[in-house]
Structure formats: structure tokens, C-alpha cells
mmCIF file of C-alpha atoms in Angstrom:
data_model
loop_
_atom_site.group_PDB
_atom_site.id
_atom_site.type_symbol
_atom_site.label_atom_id
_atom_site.label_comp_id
_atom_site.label_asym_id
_atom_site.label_seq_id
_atom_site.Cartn_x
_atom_site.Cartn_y
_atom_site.Cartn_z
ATOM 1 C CA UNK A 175 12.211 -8.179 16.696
ATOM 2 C CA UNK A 176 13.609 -4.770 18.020
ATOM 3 C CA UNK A 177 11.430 -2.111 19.205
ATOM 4 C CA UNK A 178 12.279 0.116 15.551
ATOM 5 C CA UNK A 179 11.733 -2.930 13.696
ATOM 6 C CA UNK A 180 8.160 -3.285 14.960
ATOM 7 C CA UNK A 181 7.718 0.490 14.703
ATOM 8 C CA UNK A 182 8.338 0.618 11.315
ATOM 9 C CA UNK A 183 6.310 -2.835 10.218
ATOM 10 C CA UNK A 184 3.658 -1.122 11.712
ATOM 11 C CA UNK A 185 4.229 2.138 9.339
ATOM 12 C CA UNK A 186 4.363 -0.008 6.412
ATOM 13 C CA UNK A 187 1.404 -1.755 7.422
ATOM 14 C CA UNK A 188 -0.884 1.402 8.153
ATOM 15 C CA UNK A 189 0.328 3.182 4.884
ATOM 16 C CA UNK A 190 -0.442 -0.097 3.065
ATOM 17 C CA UNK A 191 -4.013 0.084 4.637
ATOM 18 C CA UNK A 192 -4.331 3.718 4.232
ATOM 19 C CA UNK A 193 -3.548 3.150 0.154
ATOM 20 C CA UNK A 194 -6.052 0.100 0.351
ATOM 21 C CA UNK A 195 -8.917 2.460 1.901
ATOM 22 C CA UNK A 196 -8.179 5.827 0.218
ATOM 23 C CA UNK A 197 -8.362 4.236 -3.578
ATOM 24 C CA UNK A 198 -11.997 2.670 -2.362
ATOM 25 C CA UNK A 199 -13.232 5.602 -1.085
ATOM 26 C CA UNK A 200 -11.355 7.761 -4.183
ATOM 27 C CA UNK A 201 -13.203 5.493 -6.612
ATOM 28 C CA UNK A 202 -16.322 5.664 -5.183
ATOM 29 C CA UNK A 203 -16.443 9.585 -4.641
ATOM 30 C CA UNK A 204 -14.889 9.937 -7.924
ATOM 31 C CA UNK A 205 -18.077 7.613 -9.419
ATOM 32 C CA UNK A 206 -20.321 9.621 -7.239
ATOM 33 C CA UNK A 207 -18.776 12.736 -9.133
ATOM 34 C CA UNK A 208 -19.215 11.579 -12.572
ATOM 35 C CA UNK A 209 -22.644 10.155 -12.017
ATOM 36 C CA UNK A 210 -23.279 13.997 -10.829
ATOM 37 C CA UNK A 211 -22.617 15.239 -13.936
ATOM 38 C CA UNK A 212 -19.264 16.571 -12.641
ATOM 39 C CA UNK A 213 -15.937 15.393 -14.496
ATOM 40 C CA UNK A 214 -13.934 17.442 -11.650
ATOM 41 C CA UNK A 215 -12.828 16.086 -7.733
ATOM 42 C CA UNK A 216 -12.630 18.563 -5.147
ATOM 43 C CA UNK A 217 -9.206 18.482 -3.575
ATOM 44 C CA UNK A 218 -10.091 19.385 -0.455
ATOM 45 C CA UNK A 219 -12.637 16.566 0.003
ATOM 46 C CA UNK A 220 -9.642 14.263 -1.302
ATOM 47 C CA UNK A 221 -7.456 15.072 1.082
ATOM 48 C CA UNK A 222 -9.822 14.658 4.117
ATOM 49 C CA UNK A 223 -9.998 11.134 2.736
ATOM 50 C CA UNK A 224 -6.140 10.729 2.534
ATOM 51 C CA UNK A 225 -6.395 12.042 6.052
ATOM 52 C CA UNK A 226 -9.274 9.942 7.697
ATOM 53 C CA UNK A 227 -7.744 6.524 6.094
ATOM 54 C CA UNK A 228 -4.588 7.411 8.102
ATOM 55 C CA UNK A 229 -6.116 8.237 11.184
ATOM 56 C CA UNK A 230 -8.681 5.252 11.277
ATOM 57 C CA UNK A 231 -5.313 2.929 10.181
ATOM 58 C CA UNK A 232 -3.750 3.872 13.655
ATOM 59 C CA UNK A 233 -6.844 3.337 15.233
ATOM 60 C CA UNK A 234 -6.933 -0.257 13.744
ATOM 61 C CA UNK A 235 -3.587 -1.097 14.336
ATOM 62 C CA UNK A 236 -2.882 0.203 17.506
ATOM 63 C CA UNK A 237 -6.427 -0.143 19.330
ATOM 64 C CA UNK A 238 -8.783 -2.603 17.722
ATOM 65 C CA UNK A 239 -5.650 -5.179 17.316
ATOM 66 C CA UNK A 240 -5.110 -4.801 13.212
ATOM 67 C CA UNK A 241 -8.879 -6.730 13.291
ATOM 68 C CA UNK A 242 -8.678 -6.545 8.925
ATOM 69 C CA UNK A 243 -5.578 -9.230 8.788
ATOM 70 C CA UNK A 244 -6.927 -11.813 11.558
ATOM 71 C CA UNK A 245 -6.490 -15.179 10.881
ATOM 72 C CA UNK A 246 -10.116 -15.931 11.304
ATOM 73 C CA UNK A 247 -13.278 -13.791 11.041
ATOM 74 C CA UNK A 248 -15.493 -13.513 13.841
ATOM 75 C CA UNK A 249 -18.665 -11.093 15.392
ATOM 76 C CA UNK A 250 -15.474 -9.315 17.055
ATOM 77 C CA UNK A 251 -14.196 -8.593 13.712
ATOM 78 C CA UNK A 252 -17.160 -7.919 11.738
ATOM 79 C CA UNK A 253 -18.142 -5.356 14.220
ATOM 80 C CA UNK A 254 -15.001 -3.516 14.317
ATOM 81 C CA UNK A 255 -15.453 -3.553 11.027
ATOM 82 C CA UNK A 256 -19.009 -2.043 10.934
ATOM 83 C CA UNK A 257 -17.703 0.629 13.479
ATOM 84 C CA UNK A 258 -15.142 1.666 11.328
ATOM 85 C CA UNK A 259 -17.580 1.669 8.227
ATOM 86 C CA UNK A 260 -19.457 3.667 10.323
ATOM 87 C CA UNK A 261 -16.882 6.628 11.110
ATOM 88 C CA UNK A 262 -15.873 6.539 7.752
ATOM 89 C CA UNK A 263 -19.879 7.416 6.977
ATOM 90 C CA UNK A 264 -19.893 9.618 9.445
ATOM 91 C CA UNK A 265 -16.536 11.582 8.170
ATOM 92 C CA UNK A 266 -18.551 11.560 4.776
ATOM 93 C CA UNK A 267 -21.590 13.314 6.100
ATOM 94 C CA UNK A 268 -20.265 16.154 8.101
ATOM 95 C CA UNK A 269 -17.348 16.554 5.855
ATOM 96 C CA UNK A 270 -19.768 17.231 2.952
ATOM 97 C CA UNK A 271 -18.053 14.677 0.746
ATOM 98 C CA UNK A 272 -21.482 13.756 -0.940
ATOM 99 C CA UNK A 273 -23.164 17.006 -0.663
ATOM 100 C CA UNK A 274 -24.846 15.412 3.182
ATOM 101 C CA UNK A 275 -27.348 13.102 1.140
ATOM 102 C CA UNK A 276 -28.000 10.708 3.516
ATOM 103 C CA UNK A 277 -28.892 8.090 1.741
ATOM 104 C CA UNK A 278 -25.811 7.976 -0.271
ATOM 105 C CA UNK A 279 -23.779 8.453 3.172
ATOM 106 C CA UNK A 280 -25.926 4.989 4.005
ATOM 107 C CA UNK A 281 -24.689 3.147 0.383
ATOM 108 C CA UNK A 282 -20.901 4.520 1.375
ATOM 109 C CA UNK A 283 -21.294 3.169 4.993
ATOM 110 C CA UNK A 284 -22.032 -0.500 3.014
ATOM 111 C CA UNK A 285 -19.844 -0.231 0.287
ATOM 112 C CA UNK A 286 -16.905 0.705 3.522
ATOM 113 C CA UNK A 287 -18.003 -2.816 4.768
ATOM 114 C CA UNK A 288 -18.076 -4.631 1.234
ATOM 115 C CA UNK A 289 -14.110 -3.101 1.464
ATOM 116 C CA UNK A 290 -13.317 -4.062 4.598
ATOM 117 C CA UNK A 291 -14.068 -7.355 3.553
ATOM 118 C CA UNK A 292 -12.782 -7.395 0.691
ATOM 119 C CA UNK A 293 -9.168 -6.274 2.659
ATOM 120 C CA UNK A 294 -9.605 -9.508 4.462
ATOM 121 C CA UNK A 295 -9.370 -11.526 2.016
ATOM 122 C CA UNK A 296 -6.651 -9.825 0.240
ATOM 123 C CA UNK A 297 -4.961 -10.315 3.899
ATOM 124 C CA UNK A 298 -5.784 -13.934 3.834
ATOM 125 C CA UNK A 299 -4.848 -14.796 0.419
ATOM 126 C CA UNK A 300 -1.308 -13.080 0.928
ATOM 127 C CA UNK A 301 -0.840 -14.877 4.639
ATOM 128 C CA UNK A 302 -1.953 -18.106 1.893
ATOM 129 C CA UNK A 303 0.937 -17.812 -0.493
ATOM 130 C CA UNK A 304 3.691 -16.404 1.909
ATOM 131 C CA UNK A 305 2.600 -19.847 3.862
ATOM 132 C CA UNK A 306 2.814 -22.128 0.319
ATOM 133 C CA UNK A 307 6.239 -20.012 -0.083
ATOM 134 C CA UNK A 308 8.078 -20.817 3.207
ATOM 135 C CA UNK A 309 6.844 -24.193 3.219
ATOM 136 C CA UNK A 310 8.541 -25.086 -0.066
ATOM 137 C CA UNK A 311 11.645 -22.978 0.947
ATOM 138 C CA UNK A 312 11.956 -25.336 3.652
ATOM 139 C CA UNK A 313 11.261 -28.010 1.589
ATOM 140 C CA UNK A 314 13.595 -27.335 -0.602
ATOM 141 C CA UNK A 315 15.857 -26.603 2.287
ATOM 142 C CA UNK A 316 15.528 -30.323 3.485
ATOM 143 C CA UNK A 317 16.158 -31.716 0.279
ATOM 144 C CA UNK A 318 19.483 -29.607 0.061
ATOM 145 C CA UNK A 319 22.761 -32.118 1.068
ATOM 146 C CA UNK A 320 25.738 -30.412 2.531
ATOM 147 C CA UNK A 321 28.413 -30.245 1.013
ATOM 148 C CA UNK A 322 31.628 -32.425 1.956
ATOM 149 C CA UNK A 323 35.633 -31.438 1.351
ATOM 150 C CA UNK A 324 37.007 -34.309 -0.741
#
């Protein structure tokens, strides 16, 4: 694969992760919202979000080694994942996303994790079927007889 090939597989995989993250985190802040008794979003805090899922995708692409699509799950994983959970908590606090309640910065810091794994399966059901796919393409491949001039 060429050097702009990778680059850009990369891209597609960070905004794909960013789109994964940001609708979690946009759910829950928007059901943190309504439970407040507020039926409006503050567009600044939505855009912070937007922001953080993009930096924290470079940081797991580029320096925890894309940990959310490994093949297997182990403590390596799981605590990059509770690391990132926890910057994403973190982000929530200090950026006043849930007016700096602590205890709902704790539930957001779980619910992160609940995503994360959640984005690991999604991962491993799509490596699953693009496996069953090219198998029976080259299956089907096999079976295929040339054709001859007659």
C-alpha cells in the first residue's frame, strides 16, 4: 500500500471513530439535557465534543495502535480503553459539559467504557462478515472454469 493510501485509510478510519464517539457522547448529553428539564443543546459544548472525539481518534490510531479494532481483547486493551474513558470524563468536567457534577462525570466515564466496547464489537462483527465475504468470493472464484477458444 502507498504511503497516501495508508494516509488516507487512516482518515477514514479516525472520522469513522470520531462519528462512532461523538453520536454516544451527543446522545448522552442530549439525555442529560432533557432529563434537566432543558429541550435545548448548547453548541458550544457540542462542538468541544466534535473536537475531543477527533483529537482522542489520532491519539488511538496513531499512539495506542487503533487498540478499539484488535483482533482480540486483552488488559492492554481494556486499559487503553479505560484511559481514554477517562480523558473523555475529564474533558466533560472541566469543559462544563454537565454543569461539573461529579457524579454524573463518573456515570459518563462508564457509559465511555460501555462504548468503547460496544465499538469493539461493531469492529469485530464487520472484520466477521468482510472474512465470510472474501472467503466465498474465493470460493466462488475456485469454482469458476476458464474459459477455452473453440
Amino acid at each position: 500500500m502507498k504511503k497516501h493510501e495508508k494516509f488516507f485509510a487512516a482518515e477514514i478510519g479516525i472520522e469513522f471513530k470520531a462519528a462512532l464517539y461523538f453520536y454516544s457522547m451527543l446522545f448522552f448529553y442530549i439525555g442529560y439535557e432533557l432529563i434537566s428539564g432543558s429541550p435545548q443543546a448548547n453548541i458550544y459544548v457540542i462542538l468541544e465534543m466534535i473536537a475531543s472525539t477527533y483529537i482522542m481518534g489520532y491519539i488511538q490510531v496513531f499512539l495506542l495502535g487503533n487498540f478499539d479494532e484488535a483482533e482480540n481483547l486483552t488488559w492492554k486493551e481494556i486499559s487503553k480503553a479505560v484511559g481514554c474513558s477517562l480523558i473523555y470524563a475529564v474533558f466533560s468536567y472541566f469543559l462544563n459539559w454537565f454543569d461539573r457534577i461529579p457524579l454524573l462525570s463518573v456515570i459518563f466515564f462508564a457509559f465511555m467504557i460501555i462504548c468503547f466496547g460496544c465499538t469493539y464489537w461493531l469492529y469485530s462483527f464487520r472484520r466477521s462478515v468482510s472474512t465470510k465475504e472474501l472467503n466465498q468470493e474465493l470460493e466462488n472464484f475456485k469454482q469458476k472454469k476458464p474459459k477455452t477458444d473453440e
